[in-house]
PDB file of C-alpha atoms in Angstrom:
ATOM      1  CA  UNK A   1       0.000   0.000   0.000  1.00 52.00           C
ATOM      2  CA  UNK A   2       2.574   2.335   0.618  1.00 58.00           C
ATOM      3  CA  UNK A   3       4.316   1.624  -3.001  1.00 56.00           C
ATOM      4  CA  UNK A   4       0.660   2.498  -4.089  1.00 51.00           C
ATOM      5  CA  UNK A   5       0.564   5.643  -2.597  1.00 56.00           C
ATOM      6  CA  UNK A   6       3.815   6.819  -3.535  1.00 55.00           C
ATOM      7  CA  UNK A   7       3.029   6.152  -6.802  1.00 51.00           C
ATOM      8  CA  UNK A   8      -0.332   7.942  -7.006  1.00 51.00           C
ATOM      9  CA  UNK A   9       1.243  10.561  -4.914  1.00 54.00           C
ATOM     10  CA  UNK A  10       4.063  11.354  -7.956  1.00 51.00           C
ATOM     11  CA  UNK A  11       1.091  10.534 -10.536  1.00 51.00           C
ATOM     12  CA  UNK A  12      -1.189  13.133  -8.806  1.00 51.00           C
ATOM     13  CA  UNK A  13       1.366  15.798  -9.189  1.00 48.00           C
ATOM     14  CA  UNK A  14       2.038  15.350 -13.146  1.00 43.00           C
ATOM     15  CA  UNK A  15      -1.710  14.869 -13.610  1.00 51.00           C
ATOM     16  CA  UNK A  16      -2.634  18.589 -11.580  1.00 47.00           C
ATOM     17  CA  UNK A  17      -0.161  19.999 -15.039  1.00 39.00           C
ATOM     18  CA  UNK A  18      -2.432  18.088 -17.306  1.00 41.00           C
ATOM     19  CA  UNK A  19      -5.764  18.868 -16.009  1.00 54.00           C
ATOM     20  CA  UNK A  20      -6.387  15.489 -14.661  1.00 67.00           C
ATOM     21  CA  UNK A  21      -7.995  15.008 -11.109  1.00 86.00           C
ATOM     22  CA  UNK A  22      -6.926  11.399  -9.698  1.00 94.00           C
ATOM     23  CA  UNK A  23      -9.073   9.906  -7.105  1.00 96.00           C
ATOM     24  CA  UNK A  24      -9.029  10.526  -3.951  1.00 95.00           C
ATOM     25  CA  UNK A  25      -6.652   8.427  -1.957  1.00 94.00           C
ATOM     26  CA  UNK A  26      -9.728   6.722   0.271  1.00 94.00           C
ATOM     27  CA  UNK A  27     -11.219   5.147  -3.259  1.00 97.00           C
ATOM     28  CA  UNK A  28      -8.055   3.252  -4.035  1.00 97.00           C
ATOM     29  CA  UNK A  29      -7.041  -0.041  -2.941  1.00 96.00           C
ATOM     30  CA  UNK A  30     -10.021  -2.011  -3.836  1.00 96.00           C
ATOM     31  CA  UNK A  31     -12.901  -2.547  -6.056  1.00 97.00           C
ATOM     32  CA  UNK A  32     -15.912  -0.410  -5.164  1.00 98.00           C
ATOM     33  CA  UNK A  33     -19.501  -1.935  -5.579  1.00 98.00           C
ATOM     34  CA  UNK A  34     -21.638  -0.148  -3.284  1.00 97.00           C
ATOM     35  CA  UNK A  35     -21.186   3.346  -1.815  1.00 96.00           C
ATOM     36  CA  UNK A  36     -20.546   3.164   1.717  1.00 95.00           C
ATOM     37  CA  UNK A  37     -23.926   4.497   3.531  1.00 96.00           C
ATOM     38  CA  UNK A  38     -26.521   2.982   5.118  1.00 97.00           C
ATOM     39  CA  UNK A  39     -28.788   5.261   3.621  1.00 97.00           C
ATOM     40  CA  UNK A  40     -31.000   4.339   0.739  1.00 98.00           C
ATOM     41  CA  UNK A  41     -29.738   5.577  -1.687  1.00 98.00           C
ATOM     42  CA  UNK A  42     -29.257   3.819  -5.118  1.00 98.00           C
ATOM     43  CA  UNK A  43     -26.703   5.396  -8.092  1.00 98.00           C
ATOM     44  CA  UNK A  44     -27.362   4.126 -11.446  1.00 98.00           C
ATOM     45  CA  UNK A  45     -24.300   3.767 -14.294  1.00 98.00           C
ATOM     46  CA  UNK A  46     -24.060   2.522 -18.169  1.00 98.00           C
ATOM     47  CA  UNK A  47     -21.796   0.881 -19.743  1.00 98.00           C
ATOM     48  CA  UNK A  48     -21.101   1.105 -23.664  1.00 98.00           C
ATOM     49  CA  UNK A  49     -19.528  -0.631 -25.970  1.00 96.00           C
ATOM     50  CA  UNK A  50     -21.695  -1.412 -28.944  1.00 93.00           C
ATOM     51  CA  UNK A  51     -23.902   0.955 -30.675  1.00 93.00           C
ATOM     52  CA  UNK A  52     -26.199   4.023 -29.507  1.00 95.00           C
ATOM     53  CA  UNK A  53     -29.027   1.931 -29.515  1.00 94.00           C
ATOM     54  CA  UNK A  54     -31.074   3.295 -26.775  1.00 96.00           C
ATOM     55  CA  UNK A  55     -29.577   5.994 -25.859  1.00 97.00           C
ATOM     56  CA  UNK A  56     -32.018   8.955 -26.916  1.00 97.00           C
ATOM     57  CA  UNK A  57     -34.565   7.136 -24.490  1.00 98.00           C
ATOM     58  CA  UNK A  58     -32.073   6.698 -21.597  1.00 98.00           C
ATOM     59  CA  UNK A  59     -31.068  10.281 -21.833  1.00 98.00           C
ATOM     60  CA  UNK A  60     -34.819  11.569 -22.316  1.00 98.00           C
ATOM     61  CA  UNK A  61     -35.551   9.384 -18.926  1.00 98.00           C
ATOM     62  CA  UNK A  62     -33.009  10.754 -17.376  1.00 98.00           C
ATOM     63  CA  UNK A  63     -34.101  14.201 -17.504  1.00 98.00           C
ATOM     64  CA  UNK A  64     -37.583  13.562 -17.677  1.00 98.00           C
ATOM     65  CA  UNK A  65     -37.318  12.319 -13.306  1.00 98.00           C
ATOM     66  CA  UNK A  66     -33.953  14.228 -12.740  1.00 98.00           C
ATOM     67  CA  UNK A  67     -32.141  11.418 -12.477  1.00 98.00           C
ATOM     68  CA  UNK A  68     -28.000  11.055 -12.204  1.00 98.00           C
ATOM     69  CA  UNK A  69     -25.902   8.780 -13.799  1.00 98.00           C
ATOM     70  CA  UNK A  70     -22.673   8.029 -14.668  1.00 98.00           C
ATOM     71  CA  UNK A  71     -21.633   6.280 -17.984  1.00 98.00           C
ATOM     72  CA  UNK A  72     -18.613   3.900 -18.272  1.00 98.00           C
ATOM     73  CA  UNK A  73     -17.924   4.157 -22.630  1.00 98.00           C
ATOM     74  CA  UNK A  74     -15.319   2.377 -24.030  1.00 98.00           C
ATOM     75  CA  UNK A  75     -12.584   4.459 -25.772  1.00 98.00           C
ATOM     76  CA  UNK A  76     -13.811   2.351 -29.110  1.00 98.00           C
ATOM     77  CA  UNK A  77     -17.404   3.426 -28.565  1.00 98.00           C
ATOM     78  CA  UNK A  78     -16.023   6.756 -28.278  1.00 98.00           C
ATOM     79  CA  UNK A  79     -13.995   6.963 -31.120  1.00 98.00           C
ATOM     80  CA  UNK A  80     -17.139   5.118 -32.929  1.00 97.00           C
ATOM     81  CA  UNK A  81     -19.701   7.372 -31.974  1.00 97.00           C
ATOM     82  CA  UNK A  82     -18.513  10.871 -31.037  1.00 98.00           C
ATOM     83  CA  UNK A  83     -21.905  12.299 -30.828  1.00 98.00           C
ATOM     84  CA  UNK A  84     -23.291   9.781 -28.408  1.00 98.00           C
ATOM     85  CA  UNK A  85     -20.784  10.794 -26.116  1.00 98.00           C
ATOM     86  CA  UNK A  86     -20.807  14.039 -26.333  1.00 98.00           C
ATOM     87  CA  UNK A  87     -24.685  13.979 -25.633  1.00 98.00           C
ATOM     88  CA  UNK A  88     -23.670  12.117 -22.388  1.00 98.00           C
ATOM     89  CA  UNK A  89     -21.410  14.994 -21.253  1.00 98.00           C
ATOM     90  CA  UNK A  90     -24.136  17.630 -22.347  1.00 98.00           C
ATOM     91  CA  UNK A  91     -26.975  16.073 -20.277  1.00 98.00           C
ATOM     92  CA  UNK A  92     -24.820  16.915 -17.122  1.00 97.00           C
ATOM     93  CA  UNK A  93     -23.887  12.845 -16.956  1.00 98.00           C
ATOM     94  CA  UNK A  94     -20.556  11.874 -15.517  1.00 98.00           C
ATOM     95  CA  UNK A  95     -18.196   9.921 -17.974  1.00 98.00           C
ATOM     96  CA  UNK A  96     -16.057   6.964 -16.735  1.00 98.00           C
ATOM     97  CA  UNK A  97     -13.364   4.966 -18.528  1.00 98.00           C
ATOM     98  CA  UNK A  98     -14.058   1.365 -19.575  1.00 98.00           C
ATOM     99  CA  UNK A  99     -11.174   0.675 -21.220  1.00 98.00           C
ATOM    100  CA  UNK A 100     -10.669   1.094 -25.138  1.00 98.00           C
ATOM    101  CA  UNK A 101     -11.161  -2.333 -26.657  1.00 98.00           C
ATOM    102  CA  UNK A 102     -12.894  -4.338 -23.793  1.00 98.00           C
ATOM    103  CA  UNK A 103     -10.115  -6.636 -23.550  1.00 98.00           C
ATOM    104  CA  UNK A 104     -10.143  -9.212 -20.175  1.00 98.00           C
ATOM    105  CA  UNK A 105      -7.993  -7.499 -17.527  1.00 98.00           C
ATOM    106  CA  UNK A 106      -6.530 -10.181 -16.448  1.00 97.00           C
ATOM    107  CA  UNK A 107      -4.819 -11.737 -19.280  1.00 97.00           C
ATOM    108  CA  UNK A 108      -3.128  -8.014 -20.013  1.00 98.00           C
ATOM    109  CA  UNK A 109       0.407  -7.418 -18.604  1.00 98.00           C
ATOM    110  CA  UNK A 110       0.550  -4.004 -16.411  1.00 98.00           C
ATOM    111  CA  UNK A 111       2.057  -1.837 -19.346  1.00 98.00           C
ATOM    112  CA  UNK A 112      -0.753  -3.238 -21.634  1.00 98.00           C
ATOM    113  CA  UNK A 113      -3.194  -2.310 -19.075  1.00 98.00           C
ATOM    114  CA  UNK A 114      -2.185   1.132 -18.936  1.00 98.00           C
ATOM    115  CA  UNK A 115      -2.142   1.199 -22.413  1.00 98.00           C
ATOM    116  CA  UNK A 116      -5.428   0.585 -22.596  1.00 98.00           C
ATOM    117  CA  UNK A 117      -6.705   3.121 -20.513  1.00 98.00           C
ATOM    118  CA  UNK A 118      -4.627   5.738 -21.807  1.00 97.00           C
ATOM    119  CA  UNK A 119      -6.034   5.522 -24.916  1.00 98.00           C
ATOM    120  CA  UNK A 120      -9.649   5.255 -23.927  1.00 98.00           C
ATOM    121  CA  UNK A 121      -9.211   8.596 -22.086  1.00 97.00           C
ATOM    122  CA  UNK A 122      -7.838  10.401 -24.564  1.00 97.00           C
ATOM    123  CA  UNK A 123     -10.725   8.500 -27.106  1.00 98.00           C
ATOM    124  CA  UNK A 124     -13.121   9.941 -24.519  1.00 98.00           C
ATOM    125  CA  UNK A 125     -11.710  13.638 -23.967  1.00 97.00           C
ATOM    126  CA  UNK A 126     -11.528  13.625 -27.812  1.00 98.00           C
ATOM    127  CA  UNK A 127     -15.030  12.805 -28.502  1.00 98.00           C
ATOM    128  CA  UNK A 128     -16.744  14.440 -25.091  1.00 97.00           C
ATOM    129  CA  UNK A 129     -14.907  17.993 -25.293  1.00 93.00           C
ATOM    130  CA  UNK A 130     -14.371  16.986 -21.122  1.00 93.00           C
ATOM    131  CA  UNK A 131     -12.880  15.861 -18.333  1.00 94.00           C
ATOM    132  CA  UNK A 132     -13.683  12.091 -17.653  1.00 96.00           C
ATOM    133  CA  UNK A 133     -14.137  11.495 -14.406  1.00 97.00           C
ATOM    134  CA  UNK A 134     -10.860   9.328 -12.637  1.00 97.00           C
ATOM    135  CA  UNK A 135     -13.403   6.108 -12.203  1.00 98.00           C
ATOM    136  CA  UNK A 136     -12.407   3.158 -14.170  1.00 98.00           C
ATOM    137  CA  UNK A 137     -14.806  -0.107 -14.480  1.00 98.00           C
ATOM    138  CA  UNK A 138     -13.314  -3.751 -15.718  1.00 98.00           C
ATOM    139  CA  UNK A 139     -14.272  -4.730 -18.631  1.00 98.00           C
ATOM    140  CA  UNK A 140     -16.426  -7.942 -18.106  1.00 97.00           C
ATOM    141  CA  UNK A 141     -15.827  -7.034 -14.248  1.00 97.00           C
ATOM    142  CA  UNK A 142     -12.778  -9.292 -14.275  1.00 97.00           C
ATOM    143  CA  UNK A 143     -10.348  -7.687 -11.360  1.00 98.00           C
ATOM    144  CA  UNK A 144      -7.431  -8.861  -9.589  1.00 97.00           C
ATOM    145  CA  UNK A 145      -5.194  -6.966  -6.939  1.00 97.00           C
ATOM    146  CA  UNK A 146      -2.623  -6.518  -9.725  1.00 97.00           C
ATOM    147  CA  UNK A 147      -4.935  -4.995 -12.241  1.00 98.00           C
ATOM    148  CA  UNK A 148      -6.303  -2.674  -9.379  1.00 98.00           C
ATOM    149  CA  UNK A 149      -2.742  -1.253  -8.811  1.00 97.00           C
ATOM    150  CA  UNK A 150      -2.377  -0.731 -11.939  1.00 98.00           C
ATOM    151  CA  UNK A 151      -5.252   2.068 -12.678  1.00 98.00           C
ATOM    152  CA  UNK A 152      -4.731   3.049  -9.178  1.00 97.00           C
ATOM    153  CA  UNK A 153      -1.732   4.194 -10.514  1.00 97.00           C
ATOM    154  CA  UNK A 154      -2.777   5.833 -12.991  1.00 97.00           C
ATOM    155  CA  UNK A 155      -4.941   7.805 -10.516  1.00 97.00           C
ATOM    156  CA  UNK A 156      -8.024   5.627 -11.131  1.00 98.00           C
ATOM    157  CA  UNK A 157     -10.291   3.871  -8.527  1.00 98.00           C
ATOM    158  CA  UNK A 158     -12.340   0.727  -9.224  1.00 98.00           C
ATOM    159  CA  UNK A 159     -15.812   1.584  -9.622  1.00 98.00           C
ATOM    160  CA  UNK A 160     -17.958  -1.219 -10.299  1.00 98.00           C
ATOM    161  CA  UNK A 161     -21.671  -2.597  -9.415  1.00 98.00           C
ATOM    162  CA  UNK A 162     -23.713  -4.145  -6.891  1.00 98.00           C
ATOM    163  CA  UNK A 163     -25.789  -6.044  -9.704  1.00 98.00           C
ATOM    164  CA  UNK A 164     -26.028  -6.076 -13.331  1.00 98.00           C
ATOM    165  CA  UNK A 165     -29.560  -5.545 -14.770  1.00 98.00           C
ATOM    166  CA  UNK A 166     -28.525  -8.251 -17.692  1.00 96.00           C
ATOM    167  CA  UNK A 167     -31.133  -6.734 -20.164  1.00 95.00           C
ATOM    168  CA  UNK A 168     -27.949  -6.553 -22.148  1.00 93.00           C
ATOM    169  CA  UNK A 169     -28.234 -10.275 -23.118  1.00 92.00           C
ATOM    170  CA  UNK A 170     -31.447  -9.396 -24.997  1.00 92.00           C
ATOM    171  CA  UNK A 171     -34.277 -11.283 -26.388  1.00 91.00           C
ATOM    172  CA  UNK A 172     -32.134 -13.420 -28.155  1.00 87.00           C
ATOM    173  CA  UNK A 173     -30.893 -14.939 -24.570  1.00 89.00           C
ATOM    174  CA  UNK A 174     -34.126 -15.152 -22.957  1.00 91.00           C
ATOM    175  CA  UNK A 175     -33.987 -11.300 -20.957  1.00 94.00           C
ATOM    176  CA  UNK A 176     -36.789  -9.257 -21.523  1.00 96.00           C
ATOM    177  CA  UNK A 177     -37.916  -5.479 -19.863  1.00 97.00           C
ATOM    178  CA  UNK A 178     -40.003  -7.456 -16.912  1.00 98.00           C
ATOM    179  CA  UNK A 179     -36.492  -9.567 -16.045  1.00 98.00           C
ATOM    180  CA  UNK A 180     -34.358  -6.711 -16.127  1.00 98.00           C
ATOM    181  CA  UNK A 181     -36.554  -4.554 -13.942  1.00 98.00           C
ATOM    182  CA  UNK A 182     -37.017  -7.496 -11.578  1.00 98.00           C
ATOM    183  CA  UNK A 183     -33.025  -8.076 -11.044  1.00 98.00           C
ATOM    184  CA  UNK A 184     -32.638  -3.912 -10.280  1.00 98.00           C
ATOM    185  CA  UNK A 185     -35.533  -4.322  -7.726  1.00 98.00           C
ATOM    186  CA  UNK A 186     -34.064  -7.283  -6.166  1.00 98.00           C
ATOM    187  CA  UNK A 187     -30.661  -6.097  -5.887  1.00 95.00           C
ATOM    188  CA  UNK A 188     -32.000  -2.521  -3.957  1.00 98.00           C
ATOM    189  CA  UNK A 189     -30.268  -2.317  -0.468  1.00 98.00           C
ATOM    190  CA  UNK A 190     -28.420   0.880   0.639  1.00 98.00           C
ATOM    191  CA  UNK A 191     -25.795   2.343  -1.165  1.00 98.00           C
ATOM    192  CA  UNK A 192     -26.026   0.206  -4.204  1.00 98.00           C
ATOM    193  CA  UNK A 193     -24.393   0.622  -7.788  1.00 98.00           C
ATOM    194  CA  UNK A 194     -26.340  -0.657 -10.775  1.00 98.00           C
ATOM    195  CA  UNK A 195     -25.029  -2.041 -13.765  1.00 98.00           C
ATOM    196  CA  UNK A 196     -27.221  -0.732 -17.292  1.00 98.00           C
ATOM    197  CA  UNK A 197     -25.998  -1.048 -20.545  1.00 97.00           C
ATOM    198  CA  UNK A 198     -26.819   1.341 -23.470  1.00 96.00           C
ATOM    199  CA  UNK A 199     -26.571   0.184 -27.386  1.00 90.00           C
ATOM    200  CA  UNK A 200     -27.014  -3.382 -28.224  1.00 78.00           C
ATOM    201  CA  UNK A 201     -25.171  -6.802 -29.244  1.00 77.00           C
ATOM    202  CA  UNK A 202     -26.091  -8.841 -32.468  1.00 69.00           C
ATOM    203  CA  UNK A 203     -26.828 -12.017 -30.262  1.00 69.00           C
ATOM    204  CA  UNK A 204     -28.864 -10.378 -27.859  1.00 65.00           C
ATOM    205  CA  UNK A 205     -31.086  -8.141 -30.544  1.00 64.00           C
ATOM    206  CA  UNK A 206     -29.319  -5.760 -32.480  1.00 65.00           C
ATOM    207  CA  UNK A 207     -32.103  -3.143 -32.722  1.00 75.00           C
ATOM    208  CA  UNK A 208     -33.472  -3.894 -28.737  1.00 85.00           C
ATOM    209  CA  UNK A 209     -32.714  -2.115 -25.478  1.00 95.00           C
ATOM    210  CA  UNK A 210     -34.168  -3.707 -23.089  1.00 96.00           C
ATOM    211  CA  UNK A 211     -32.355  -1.386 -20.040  1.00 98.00           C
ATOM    212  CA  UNK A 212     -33.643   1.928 -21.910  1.00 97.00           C
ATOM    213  CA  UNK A 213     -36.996   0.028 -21.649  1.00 97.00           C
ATOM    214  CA  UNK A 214     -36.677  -0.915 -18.457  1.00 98.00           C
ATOM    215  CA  UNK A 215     -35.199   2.518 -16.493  1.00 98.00           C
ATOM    216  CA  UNK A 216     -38.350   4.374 -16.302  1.00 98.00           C
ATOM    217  CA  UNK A 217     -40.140   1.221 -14.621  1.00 98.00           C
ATOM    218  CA  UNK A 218     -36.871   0.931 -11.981  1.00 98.00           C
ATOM    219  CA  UNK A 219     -36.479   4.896 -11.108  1.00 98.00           C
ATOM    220  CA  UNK A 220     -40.044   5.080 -10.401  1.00 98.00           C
ATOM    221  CA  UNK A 221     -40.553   1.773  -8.387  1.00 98.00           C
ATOM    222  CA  UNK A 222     -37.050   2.533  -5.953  1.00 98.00           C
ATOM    223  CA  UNK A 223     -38.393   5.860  -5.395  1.00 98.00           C
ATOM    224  CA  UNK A 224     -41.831   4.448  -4.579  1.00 98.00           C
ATOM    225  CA  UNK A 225     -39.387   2.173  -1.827  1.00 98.00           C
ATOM    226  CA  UNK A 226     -37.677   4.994  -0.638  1.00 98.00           C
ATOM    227  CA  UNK A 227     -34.911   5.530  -2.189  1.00 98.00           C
ATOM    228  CA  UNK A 228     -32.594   8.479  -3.753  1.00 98.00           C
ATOM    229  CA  UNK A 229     -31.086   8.845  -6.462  1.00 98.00           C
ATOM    230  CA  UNK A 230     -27.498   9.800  -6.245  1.00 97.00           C
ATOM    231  CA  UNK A 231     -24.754  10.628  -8.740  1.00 97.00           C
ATOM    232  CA  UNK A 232     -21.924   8.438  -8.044  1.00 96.00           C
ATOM    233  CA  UNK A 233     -19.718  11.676  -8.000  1.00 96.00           C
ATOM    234  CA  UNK A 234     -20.081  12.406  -4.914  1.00 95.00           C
ATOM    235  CA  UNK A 235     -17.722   9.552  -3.949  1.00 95.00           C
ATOM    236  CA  UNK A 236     -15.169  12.479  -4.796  1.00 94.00           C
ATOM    237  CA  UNK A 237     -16.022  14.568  -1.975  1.00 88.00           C
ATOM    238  CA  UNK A 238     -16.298  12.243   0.701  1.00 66.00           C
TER     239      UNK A 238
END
């Protein structure tokens, strides 16, 4: 830990000359999957990696119950679809880094880790006209200590989820809008992180978003069970 902190300490300085805001020091060290509170509270994220599918409607549901969120985009997507991105930004969303080209973590070698979020960051800057935020989320959710050292170092900290929603898995693997809602419901308990996706895979239904479907039914029913709605930026100022 104190190698770790050394490092992030020297990183911190080179990144306050390049605009770049690393985590704060209490994030790092571990993967995070549920904000520490015993408050109910409930922060919602999306990934994306595939196509724009959905989007329009997650963003319109978004504003339409002045919701937060915080989007994880790959530095592919980002490269892929500019716009989409830069919507995300627009809407007041938080942007995360997801890696560039999804690869799993931990069959990467620590410089070909870094590599890979160094490029999705500057894919994201690029396309958003921001500041990502210094969150990072595993590809596939595959972490080890080593692989958390590593984007610690780069001034990162491990956000990831509580539960996934799966509607990503589509029709095509037996999810529908009723399952997806059902998992989110079941997974409510203070402080937790879900897991939406945005776009859509071939397999799954390549025109079908079943968590854009699905977000208006979960906002309204964890509200109705008393709970908030919190952007998972606050993290930084605890």
């Amino acid at each position: 830990m104190n190698r770790l902190r050394t490092a992030v300490a020297a990183l911190a300085a080179l990144a306050s000359l390049l605009g770049f805001a690393p985590a704060p020091e209490p994030l790092l060290g571990t993967e995070i999957r549920r904000i520490p509170t015993e408050a109910r509270v409930l922060a919602l994220t999306f990934n994306a990696a595939w196509n724009e599918t959905g989007l329009d409607t997650v963003l319109a549901v978004l504003r339409d119950r002045a919701a937060p969120a915080v989007f994880f985009p790959t530095g592919d997507f980002a490269d892929r679809h500019p716009d989409a991105v830069r919507a995300i930004a627009a809407a007041g969303h938080g942007l995360g880094n997801h890696s560039y080209s999804h690869p799993d973590f931990t069959t990467l070698t620590p410089d070909q880790a870094r590599a890979e979020v160094r490029r999705a960051d500057t894919a994201i800057r690029r396309a958003a006209d921001a500041d990502p935020l210094p969150f990072f989320r595993f590809p596939y959710s595959a972490t080890t200590p080593q692989a958390i050292e590593t984007v610690n170092g780069l001034g990162y900290a491990d956000l990831e989820f509580t539960t996934d929603t799966n509607g990503y898995l589509g029709p095509g693997h037996g999810m529908t809008t009723d399952r997806a809602v059902d998992r989110a419901l079941a997974a409510l308990t203070p402080g937790a992180v879900l897991q939406l996706h945005v776009g859509a895979t071939d397999e799954g239904g390549p025109d079908t978003c079943l968590d854009a479907e699905a977000l208006p039914r979960i906002i309204d029913a964890a509200r109705a069970r008393g709970y908030r709605l919190i952007d998972l930026r606050t993290l930084l100022n605890r």
